[in-house]
C-alpha cells in the first residue's frame, strides 16, 4: 500500500515548456487535490476532483489544467510554464474530503 | 487579510518546555478544524482534529473558540522530534470539502 505517490520528484523547465505531473493513489479515495506551496503563502488549492471524470477550480487555477480519467490518477498540466509557477506541488487524496493524505511533493523550477 | 493566520515563528524552545501556538480564521462558516504537521521538505500530515470541547492526544492539546474564531495547539514536554512546522487548517462544507491552510508556525526544540 503506497498511499499517494507523485512523479516526478524534481523537474527544471524553461519558460514556455509544458509538462504533466502525475498523482496516483491506491486507497480508492473519491476526492483528489492539487496544491502548490510557496514560502510564506501556505498551501493553496489549484484544482480538485470529487470523483472520476470530474474536476473543479480551486483558489489559484490559472495556468494549470487537470484531468481525472481514472479514479486512482489525477494529472496536473502546465501548458506554458512561467517562472511564477516555480513551487512545490503536492497532491492529496481523501475518502471524505476531511482528512487528506498527501504525496511527497514535486519540486518544480521554471527558469 | 489571510483567511487563516498564524504567527510564522520560529519558536525556539528547550527540550521539556511547554509551547503554545495560536491561529485565527476569518470565515465564520468554517466547519471543521485541524492541525497538520510538516517536517522540513516533507508533505503535511494530519496531527489532530480540533473540537469545540477541546481534545487531547498525549502531550498535545487542541482548543477551538468559535466565538473568537480562534484555534490553539499546546505541546507539553517538548521533544527534539517535535521540531517541525505546524499548519492550522480549516474546512468549508462546499463541494470538494476544501481545506484552507495557514502559513504555518515553525517550532525548533533544542537540547
Short mmCIF file of C-alpha atoms in Angstrom, two decimals:
data_model
loop_
_atom_site.label_atom_id
_atom_site.label_comp_id
_atom_site.label_asym_id
_atom_site.label_seq_id
_atom_site.Cartn_x
_atom_site.Cartn_y
_atom_site.Cartn_z
CA UNK A 1 0.00 0.00 0.00
CA UNK A 2 1.95 3.00 -1.30
CA UNK A 3 -0.63 5.66 -0.35
CA UNK A 4 -0.20 8.74 -2.55
CA UNK A 5 2.69 8.87 -4.99
CA UNK A 6 3.82 11.69 -7.25
CA UNK A 7 6.05 11.74 -10.29
CA UNK A 8 8.43 13.31 -10.97
CA UNK A 9 10.04 14.34 -7.66
CA UNK A 10 12.05 17.15 -9.24
CA UNK A 11 11.91 18.99 -12.56
CA UNK A 12 13.51 22.03 -14.14
CA UNK A 13 11.66 23.63 -17.04
CA UNK A 14 12.40 26.55 -19.29
CA UNK A 15 9.80 29.28 -19.72
CA UNK A 16 7.20 28.20 -22.25
CA UNK A 17 7.77 24.46 -21.91
CA UNK A 18 4.96 22.14 -20.93
CA UNK A 19 4.80 19.23 -18.54
CA UNK A 20 2.41 16.94 -16.70
CA UNK A 21 2.63 15.97 -13.06
CA UNK A 22 1.15 12.62 -12.15
CA UNK A 23 -0.52 11.76 -8.87
CA UNK A 24 -1.60 8.23 -8.06
CA UNK A 25 -3.39 6.84 -5.00
CA UNK A 26 -4.17 3.24 -4.10
CA UNK A 27 -6.66 3.91 -1.29
CA UNK A 28 -9.76 4.04 -3.53
CA UNK A 29 -10.38 7.65 -2.49
CA UNK A 30 -13.01 9.71 -4.31
CA UNK A 31 -11.52 13.13 -3.62
CA UNK A 32 -8.19 14.27 -5.04
CA UNK A 33 -6.49 17.66 -4.87
CA UNK A 34 -3.54 19.59 -6.27
CA UNK A 35 -1.87 22.26 -4.12
CA UNK A 36 1.13 24.48 -4.51
CA UNK A 37 3.27 25.61 -1.59
CA UNK A 38 5.33 28.78 -1.69
CA UNK A 39 7.36 30.36 1.14
CA UNK A 40 5.16 32.48 3.39
CA UNK A 41 2.00 31.60 1.44
CA UNK A 42 1.00 28.25 2.86
CA UNK A 43 -0.62 25.61 0.68
CA UNK A 44 -3.02 26.92 -1.94
CA UNK A 45 -5.52 24.76 -3.79
CA UNK A 46 -5.09 24.71 -7.57
CA UNK A 47 -7.73 22.22 -8.73
CA UNK A 48 -9.63 19.36 -7.19
CA UNK A 49 -11.81 16.40 -8.12
CA UNK A 50 -14.73 14.83 -6.27
CA UNK A 51 -14.72 11.69 -8.38
CA UNK A 52 -13.63 10.03 -11.59
CA UNK A 53 -14.35 12.23 -14.58
CA UNK A 54 -14.92 15.40 -12.52
CA UNK A 55 -12.68 18.40 -11.92
CA UNK A 56 -13.16 21.85 -10.41
CA UNK A 57 -11.16 25.03 -9.90
CA UNK A 58 -9.57 25.89 -6.62
CA UNK A 59 -8.08 29.13 -5.37
CA UNK A 60 -5.26 29.52 -7.94
CA UNK A 61 -6.23 27.61 -11.13
CA UNK A 62 -4.82 29.96 -13.80
CA UNK A 63 -2.07 28.43 -15.93
CA UNK A 64 -2.95 24.85 -14.94
CA UNK A 65 -5.24 22.13 -16.27
CA UNK A 66 -6.20 18.81 -14.73
CA UNK A 67 -7.74 15.52 -15.68
CA UNK A 68 -9.19 12.61 -13.72
CA UNK A 69 -9.79 9.89 -16.30
CA UNK A 70 -9.22 7.11 -13.78
CA UNK A 71 -10.23 7.17 -10.13
CA UNK A 72 -6.72 6.46 -8.92
CA UNK A 73 -4.94 9.11 -11.01
CA UNK A 74 -5.08 12.91 -11.03
CA UNK A 75 -2.92 14.73 -13.57
CA UNK A 76 -1.81 18.35 -13.37
CA UNK A 77 -0.68 20.01 -16.60
CA UNK A 78 1.27 23.16 -17.25
CA UNK A 79 0.79 24.13 -20.88
CA UNK A 80 3.29 27.01 -20.98
CA UNK A 81 5.39 27.22 -17.85
CA UNK A 82 6.23 30.59 -16.31
CA UNK A 83 8.77 31.48 -13.59
CA UNK A 84 5.82 32.29 -11.27
CA UNK A 85 4.97 28.58 -11.34
CA UNK A 86 8.22 27.70 -9.59
CA UNK A 87 6.93 25.98 -6.47
CA UNK A 88 6.49 22.72 -4.60
CA UNK A 89 3.40 20.87 -5.80
CA UNK A 90 1.54 18.50 -3.50
CA UNK A 91 -1.18 16.10 -4.42
CA UNK A 92 -3.64 14.83 -1.81
CA UNK A 93 -6.47 12.36 -1.67
CA UNK A 94 -9.32 11.74 0.74
CA UNK A 95 -12.29 9.45 1.22
CA UNK A 96 -14.41 12.20 2.80
CA UNK A 97 -12.63 15.40 1.94
CA UNK A 98 -11.96 15.99 5.61
CA UNK A 99 -8.75 14.10 6.37
CA UNK A 100 -6.42 14.45 3.40
CA UNK A 101 -3.38 12.29 2.68
CA UNK A 102 -0.56 13.99 0.87
CA UNK A 103 2.01 12.75 -1.59
CA UNK A 104 5.73 13.54 -1.15
CA UNK A 105 5.64 16.56 -3.45
CA UNK A 106 7.20 17.65 -6.75
CA UNK A 107 9.77 20.45 -6.72
CA UNK A 108 9.44 22.43 -9.94
CA UNK A 109 11.77 25.20 -11.05
CA UNK A 110 10.96 27.30 -14.12
CA UNK A 111 13.87 29.32 -15.47
CA UNK B 1 -6.39 39.64 5.23
CA UNK B 2 -5.50 35.95 5.02
CA UNK B 3 -8.32 33.54 5.72
CA UNK B 4 -6.22 31.58 8.23
CA UNK B 5 -3.50 33.45 10.08
CA UNK B 6 -0.64 32.10 12.15
CA UNK B 7 2.48 33.55 13.70
CA UNK B 8 5.25 32.16 11.45
CA UNK B 9 7.76 31.93 14.31
CA UNK B 10 10.22 30.37 14.65
CA UNK B 11 9.56 29.37 18.22
CA UNK B 12 12.84 28.23 19.75
CA UNK B 13 12.28 26.26 22.94
CA UNK B 14 14.38 23.91 25.09
CA UNK B 15 13.50 20.25 25.47
CA UNK B 16 10.83 19.74 28.11
CA UNK B 17 9.26 23.16 27.60
CA UNK B 18 5.58 23.80 27.03
CA UNK B 19 4.79 25.79 23.91
CA UNK B 20 1.51 27.13 22.54
CA UNK B 21 0.57 28.11 19.00
CA UNK B 22 -2.40 30.22 18.04
CA UNK B 23 -4.37 30.59 14.87
CA UNK B 24 -7.27 32.80 13.81
CA UNK B 25 -9.67 32.25 10.94
CA UNK B 26 -11.88 34.77 9.21
CA UNK B 27 -14.70 32.69 7.73
CA UNK B 28 -17.37 32.17 10.38
CA UNK B 29 -18.89 29.43 8.19
CA UNK B 30 -15.87 27.20 8.71
CA UNK B 31 -17.00 23.78 9.87
CA UNK B 32 -14.01 21.66 10.80
CA UNK B 33 -10.60 22.47 12.16
CA UNK B 34 -7.28 20.66 12.19
CA UNK B 35 -3.62 20.87 12.99
CA UNK B 36 -1.26 19.36 10.44
CA UNK B 37 2.45 18.84 10.95
CA UNK B 38 5.00 19.33 8.18
CA UNK B 39 8.62 18.30 8.53
CA UNK B 40 11.27 20.10 6.51
CA UNK B 41 10.96 19.26 2.80
CA UNK B 42 8.22 16.69 3.51
CA UNK B 43 4.49 16.52 2.97
CA UNK B 44 1.93 17.72 5.55
CA UNK B 45 0.43 15.06 7.80
CA UNK B 46 -2.65 15.29 9.99
CA UNK B 47 -1.69 15.77 13.63
CA UNK B 48 -5.13 16.10 15.17
CA UNK B 49 -8.62 17.40 14.67
CA UNK B 50 -9.88 20.26 16.85
CA UNK B 51 -13.26 20.13 18.57
CA UNK B 52 -15.22 22.80 20.41
CA UNK B 53 -14.95 20.82 23.62
CA UNK B 54 -11.18 20.66 23.27
CA UNK B 55 -9.27 17.46 22.74
CA UNK B 56 -6.05 15.92 23.90
CA UNK B 57 -3.72 13.39 22.34
CA UNK B 58 -0.83 12.56 24.63
CA UNK B 59 1.30 15.68 25.00
CA UNK B 60 -0.82 17.63 22.51
CA UNK B 61 -3.94 19.60 23.37
CA UNK B 62 -6.07 21.48 20.85
CA UNK B 63 -8.75 24.05 21.62
CA UNK B 64 -11.34 25.82 19.49
CA UNK B 65 -13.14 29.05 20.33
CA UNK B 66 -15.84 29.57 17.70
CA UNK B 67 -17.00 32.91 19.12
CA UNK B 68 -13.50 34.38 18.77
CA UNK B 69 -12.66 32.30 15.66
CA UNK B 70 -9.51 31.15 17.36
CA UNK B 71 -7.71 27.80 17.47
CA UNK B 72 -4.80 26.79 19.66
CA UNK B 73 -2.33 23.94 19.98
CA UNK B 74 -0.43 23.26 23.20
CA UNK B 75 2.58 20.94 23.28
CA UNK B 76 3.79 19.82 26.69
CA UNK B 77 7.19 18.33 27.50
CA UNK B 78 8.61 19.22 24.06
CA UNK B 79 10.84 16.65 22.38
CA UNK B 80 13.54 17.22 19.77
CA UNK B 81 11.33 15.25 17.39
CA UNK B 82 8.57 17.86 17.74
CA UNK B 83 10.66 20.25 15.64
CA UNK B 84 8.55 20.92 12.56
CA UNK B 85 6.13 23.42 11.06
CA UNK B 86 2.59 23.25 12.42
CA UNK B 87 -0.19 24.16 10.00
CA UNK B 88 -3.58 25.41 11.14
CA UNK B 89 -6.26 24.19 8.74
CA UNK B 90 -9.98 24.92 8.39
CA UNK B 91 -12.58 23.17 6.28
CA UNK B 92 -15.61 24.56 4.48
CA UNK B 93 -18.51 22.32 3.62
CA UNK B 94 -18.64 23.28 -0.02
CA UNK B 95 -18.21 20.96 -2.98
CA UNK B 96 -14.97 19.10 -2.57
CA UNK B 97 -14.68 19.82 1.15
CA UNK B 98 -11.89 22.27 0.57
CA UNK B 99 -9.23 22.84 3.21
CA UNK B 100 -7.70 26.29 3.76
CA UNK B 101 -4.21 26.26 5.23
CA UNK B 102 -2.48 28.80 7.37
CA UNK B 103 1.10 29.69 6.55
CA UNK B 104 2.41 27.55 9.40
CA UNK B 105 4.31 28.13 12.62
CA UNK B 106 7.83 26.79 12.79
CA UNK B 107 8.94 25.12 16.03
CA UNK B 108 12.54 24.33 16.87
CA UNK B 109 13.17 22.30 20.01
CA UNK B 110 16.77 22.42 21.20
CA UNK B 111 18.69 20.21 23.63
#
